[in-house]
Short mmCIF file of C-alpha atoms in Angstrom, two decimals:
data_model
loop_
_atom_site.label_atom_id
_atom_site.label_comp_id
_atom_site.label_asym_id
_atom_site.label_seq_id
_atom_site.Cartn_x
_atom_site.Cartn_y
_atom_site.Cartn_z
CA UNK U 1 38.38 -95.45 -18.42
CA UNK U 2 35.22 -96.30 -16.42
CA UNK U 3 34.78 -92.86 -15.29
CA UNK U 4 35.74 -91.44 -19.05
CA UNK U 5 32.68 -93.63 -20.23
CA UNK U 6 30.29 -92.45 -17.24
CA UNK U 7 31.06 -89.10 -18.14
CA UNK U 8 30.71 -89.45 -21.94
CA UNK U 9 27.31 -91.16 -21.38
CA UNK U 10 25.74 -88.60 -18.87
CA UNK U 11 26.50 -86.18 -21.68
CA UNK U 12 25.27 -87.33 -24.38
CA UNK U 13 21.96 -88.21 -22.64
CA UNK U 14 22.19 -84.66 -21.55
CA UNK U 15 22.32 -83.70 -25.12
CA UNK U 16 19.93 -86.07 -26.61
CA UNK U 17 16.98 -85.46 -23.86
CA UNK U 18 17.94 -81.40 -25.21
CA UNK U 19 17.16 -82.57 -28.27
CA UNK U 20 14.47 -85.06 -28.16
CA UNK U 21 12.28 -83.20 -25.84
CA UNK U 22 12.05 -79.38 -26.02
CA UNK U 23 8.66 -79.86 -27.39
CA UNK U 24 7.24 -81.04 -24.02
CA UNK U 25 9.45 -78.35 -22.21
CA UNK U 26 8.23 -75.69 -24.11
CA UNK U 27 4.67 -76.35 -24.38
CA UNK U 28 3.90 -74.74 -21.60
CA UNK U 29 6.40 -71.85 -21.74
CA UNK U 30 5.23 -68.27 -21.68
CA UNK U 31 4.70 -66.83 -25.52
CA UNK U 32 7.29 -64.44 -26.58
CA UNK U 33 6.41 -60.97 -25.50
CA UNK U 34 4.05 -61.97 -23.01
CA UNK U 35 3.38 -59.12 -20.04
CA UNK U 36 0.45 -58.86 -17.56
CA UNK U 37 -1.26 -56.37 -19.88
CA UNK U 38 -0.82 -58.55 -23.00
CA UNK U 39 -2.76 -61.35 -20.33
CA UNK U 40 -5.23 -59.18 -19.19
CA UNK U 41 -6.07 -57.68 -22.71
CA UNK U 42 -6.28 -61.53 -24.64
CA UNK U 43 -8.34 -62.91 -21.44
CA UNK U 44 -11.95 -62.86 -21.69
CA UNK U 45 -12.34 -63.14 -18.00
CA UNK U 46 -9.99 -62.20 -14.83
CA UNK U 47 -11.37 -62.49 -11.77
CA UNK U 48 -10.32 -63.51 -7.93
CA UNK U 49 -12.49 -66.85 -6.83
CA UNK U 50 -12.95 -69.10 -4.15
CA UNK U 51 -12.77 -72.62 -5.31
CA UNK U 52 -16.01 -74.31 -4.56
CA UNK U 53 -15.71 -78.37 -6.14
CA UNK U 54 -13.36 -79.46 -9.13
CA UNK U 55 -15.03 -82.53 -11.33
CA UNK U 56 -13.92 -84.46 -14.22
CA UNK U 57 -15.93 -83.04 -17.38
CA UNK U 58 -16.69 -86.53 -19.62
CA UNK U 59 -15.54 -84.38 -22.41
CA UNK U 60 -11.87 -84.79 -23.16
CA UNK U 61 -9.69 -82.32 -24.47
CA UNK U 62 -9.64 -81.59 -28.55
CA UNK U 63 -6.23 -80.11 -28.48
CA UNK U 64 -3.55 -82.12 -29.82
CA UNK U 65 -2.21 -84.65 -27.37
CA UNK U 66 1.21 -83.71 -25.12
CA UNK U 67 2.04 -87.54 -25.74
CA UNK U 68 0.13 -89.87 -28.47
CA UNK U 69 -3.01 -91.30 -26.65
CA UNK U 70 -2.86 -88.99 -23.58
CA UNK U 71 -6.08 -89.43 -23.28
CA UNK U 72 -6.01 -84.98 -21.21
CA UNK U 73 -9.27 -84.86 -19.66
CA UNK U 74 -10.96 -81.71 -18.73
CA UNK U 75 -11.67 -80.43 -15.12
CA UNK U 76 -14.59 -78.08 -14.23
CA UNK U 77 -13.94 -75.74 -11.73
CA UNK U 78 -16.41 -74.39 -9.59
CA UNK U 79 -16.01 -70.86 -7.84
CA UNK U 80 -17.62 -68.03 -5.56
CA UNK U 81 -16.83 -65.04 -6.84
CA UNK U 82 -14.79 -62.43 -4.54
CA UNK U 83 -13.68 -60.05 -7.16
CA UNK U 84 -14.34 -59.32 -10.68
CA UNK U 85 -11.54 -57.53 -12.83
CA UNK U 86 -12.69 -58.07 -16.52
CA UNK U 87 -16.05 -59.60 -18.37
CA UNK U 88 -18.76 -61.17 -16.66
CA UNK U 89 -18.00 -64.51 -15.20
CA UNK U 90 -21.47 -66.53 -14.36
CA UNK U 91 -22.30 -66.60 -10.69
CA UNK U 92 -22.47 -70.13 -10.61
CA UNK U 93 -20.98 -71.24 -13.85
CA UNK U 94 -17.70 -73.43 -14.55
CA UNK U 95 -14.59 -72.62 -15.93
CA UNK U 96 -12.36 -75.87 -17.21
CA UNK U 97 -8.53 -76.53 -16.88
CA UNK U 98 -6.92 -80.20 -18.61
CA UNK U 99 -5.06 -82.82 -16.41
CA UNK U 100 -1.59 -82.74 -16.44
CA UNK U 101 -1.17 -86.03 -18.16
CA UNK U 102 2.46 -86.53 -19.13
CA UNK U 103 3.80 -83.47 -19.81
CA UNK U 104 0.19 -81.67 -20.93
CA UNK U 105 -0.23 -78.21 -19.68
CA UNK U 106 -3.04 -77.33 -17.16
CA UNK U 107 -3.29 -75.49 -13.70
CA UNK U 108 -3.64 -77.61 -10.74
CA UNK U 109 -7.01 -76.26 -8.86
CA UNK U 110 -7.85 -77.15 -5.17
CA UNK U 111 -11.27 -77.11 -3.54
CA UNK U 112 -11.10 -74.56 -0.64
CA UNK U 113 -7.77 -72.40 -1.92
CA UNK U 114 -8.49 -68.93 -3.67
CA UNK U 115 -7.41 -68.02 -7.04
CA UNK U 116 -7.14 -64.82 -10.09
CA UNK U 117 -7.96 -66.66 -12.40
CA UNK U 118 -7.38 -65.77 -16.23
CA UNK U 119 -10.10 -67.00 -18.55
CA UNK U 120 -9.59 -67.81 -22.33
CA UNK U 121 -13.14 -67.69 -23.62
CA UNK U 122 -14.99 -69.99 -25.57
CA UNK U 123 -14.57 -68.89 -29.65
CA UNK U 124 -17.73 -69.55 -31.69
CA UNK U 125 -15.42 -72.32 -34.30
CA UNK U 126 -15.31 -74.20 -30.36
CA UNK U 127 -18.72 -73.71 -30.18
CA UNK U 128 -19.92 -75.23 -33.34
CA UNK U 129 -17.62 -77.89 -33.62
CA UNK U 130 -17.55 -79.10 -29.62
CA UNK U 131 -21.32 -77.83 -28.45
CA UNK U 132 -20.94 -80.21 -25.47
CA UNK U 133 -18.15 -78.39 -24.31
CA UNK U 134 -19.28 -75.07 -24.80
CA UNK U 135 -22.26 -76.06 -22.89
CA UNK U 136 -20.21 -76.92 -19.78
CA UNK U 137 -17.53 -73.94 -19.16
CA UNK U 138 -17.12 -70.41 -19.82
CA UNK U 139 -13.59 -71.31 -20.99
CA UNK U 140 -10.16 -72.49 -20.47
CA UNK U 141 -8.28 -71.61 -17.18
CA UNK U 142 -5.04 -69.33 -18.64
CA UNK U 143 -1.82 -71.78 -17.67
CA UNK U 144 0.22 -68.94 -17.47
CA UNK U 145 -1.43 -66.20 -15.63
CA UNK U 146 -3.94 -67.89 -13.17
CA UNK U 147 -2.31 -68.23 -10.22
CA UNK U 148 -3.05 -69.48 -6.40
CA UNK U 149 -3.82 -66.71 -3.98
CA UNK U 150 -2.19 -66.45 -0.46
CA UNK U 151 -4.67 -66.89 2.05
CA UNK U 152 -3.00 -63.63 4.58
CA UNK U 153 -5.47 -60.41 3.92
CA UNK U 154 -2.51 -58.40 3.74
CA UNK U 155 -0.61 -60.61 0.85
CA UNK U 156 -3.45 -60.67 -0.53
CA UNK U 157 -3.99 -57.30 -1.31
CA UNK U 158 -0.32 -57.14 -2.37
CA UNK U 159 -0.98 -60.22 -4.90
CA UNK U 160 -3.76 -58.46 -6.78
CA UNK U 161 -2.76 -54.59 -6.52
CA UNK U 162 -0.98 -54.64 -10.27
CA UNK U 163 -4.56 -56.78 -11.95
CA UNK U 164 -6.33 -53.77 -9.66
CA UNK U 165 -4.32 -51.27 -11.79
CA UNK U 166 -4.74 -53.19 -15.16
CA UNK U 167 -8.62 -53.38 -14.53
CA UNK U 168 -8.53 -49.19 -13.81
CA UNK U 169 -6.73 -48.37 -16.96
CA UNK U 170 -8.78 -50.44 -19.37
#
């Protein structure tokens, strides 16, 4: 009867995390219909970067909160530019990603490591209603498109050869 109970209990915590949580598992899960040209055409930016510095922005995010009182901060990332695929990213601007504070979605960004990075711009409601943010970034790193680079030439080339294409065709 022991194991009956173990087994009746691992289920229905199964069940009831299915239940209770898909909001956190699918707030970071890709749109429906999503493709690398729906990415490429919605981003505002797409470029390949070196990752100069990261830094905690004093502004905190104005999205609603992955878990009441989160409290997601925003991080600035700081590049050099290597390649440039769509818009006109600043030369020494920022671009901003959120911590990933229980369950919030965000890319993790290291100092030193290369990245195509996907840029949601700024929209002018943003602009108006959080000017200190707008002052700060060009926009929000995309969470599902922006992606570490491998640091092997060769790999390298491979990684970016379908953005090449997208940035030819449009």
């Amino acid at each position: 009867m022991g194991e009956r109970f173990r087994l009746s209990l691992s289920l229905s915590l199964a069940l009831f995390g299915a239940v209770a949580l898909p909001g956190i598992a699918s707030a970071c899960s890709m749109p429906a219909g999503w493709t690398p040209q729906r990415a490429f055409a919605e981003a505002a930016l797409v470029f390949h970067g070196l990752v100069t510095a990261t830094e905690l922005s004093s502004t905190k995010d104005g999205g609603p909160p992955a878990d009441m009182g989160d409290g997601r901060i925003l991080v600035n990332v700081r590049y050099e530019i290597a390649e440039v695929f769509k818009g006109k990213p600043e030369a020494n601007g920022a671009i901003s990603t959120t911590t990933l504070i229980m369950g919030g979605c965000g890319v993790p960004v290291l100092a030193g490591q290369h990245f195509l990075f996907y840029v949601n711009g700024i929209d002018e409601t943003t602009r108006k209603e959080m000017p200190e943010l707008a002052g700060q970034t060009q926009g929000m790193i995309s969470i599902y498109d922006t992606q570490m680079l491998p640091p092997d030439p060769k790999v390298l080339d491979e990684a970016l050869a379908d953005v090449r294409a997208l940035a030819k065709k449009n």
